[in-house]
Tab-separated table of C-alpha atoms in Angstrom:
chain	number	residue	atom	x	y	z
A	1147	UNK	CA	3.104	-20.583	-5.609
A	1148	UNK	CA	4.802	-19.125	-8.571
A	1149	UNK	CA	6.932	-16.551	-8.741
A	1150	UNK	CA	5.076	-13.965	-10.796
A	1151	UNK	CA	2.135	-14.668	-7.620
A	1152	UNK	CA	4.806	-13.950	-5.387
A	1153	UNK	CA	5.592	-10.233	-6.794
A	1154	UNK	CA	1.991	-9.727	-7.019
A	1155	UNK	CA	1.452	-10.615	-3.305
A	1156	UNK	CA	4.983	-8.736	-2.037
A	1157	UNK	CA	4.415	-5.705	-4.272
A	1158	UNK	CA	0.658	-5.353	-3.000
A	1159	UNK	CA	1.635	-6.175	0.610
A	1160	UNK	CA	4.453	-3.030	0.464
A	1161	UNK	CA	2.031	-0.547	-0.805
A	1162	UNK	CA	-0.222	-1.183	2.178
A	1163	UNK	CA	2.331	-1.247	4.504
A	1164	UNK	CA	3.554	2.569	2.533
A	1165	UNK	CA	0.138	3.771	2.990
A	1166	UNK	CA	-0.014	2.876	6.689
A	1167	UNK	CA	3.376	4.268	7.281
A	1168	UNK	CA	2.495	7.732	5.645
A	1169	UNK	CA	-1.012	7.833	7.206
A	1170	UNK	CA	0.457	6.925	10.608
A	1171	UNK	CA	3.491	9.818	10.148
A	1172	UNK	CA	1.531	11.716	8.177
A	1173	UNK	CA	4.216	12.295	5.928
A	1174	UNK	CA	4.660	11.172	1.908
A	1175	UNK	CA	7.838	10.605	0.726
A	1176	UNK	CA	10.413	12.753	2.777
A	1177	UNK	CA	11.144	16.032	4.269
A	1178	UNK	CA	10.794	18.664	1.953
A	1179	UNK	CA	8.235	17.635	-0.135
A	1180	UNK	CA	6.460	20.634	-1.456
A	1181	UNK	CA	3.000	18.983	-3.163
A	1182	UNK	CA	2.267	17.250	0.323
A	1183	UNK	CA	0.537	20.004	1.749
A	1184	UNK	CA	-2.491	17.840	3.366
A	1185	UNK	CA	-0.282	15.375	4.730
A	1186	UNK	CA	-2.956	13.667	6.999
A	1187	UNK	CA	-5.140	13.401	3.866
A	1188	UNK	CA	-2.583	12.118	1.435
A	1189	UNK	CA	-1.211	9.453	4.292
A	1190	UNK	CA	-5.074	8.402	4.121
A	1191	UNK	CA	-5.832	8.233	0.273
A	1192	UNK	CA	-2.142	6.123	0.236
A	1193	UNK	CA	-3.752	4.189	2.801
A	1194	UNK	CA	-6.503	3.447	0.926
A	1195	UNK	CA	-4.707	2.864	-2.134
A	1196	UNK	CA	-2.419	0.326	-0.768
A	1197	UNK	CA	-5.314	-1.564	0.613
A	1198	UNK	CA	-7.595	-1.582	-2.907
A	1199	UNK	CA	-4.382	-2.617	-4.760
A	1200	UNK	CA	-4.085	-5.609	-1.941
A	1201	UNK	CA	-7.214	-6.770	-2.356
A	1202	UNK	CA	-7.366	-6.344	-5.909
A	1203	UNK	CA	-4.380	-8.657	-6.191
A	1204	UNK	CA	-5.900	-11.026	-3.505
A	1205	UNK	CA	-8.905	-11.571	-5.653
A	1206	UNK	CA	-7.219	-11.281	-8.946
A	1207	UNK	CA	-4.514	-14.384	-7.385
A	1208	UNK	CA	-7.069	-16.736	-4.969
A	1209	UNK	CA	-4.093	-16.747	-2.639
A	1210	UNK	CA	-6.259	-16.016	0.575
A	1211	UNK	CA	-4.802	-19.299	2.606
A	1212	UNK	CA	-1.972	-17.818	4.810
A	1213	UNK	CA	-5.035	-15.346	6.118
């Protein structure tokens, strides 16, 4: 696997791990964050995001063989 598949992979895999973090705390970013006033909603739309952007780089890649 190269190396530039190996970002793609590591930099989609942290976004879905961020999005289940935030949906699971409900919290973006840290304390004190003044735009996150729907935190429950903005921990899901990460969520989603994270996953889209994983599976857009899973298609975009072929590299579905450690699934």
């Amino acid at each position: 696997m190269s190396a530039f598949r190996l970002a793609l992979i590591s930099g989609a895999l942290a976004a879905l791990v961020a999005g289940v973090a935030s949906a699971v705390t409900g919290q973006v970013g840290g304390p004190g964050n003044a735009w996150a006033r729907e935190p429950a909603t903005i921990g899901w739309i990460s969520l989603g995001s994270g996953a889209v952007m994983f599976a857009l780089v899973m298609l975009i890649t072929r590299d579905w063989w450690w699934l």
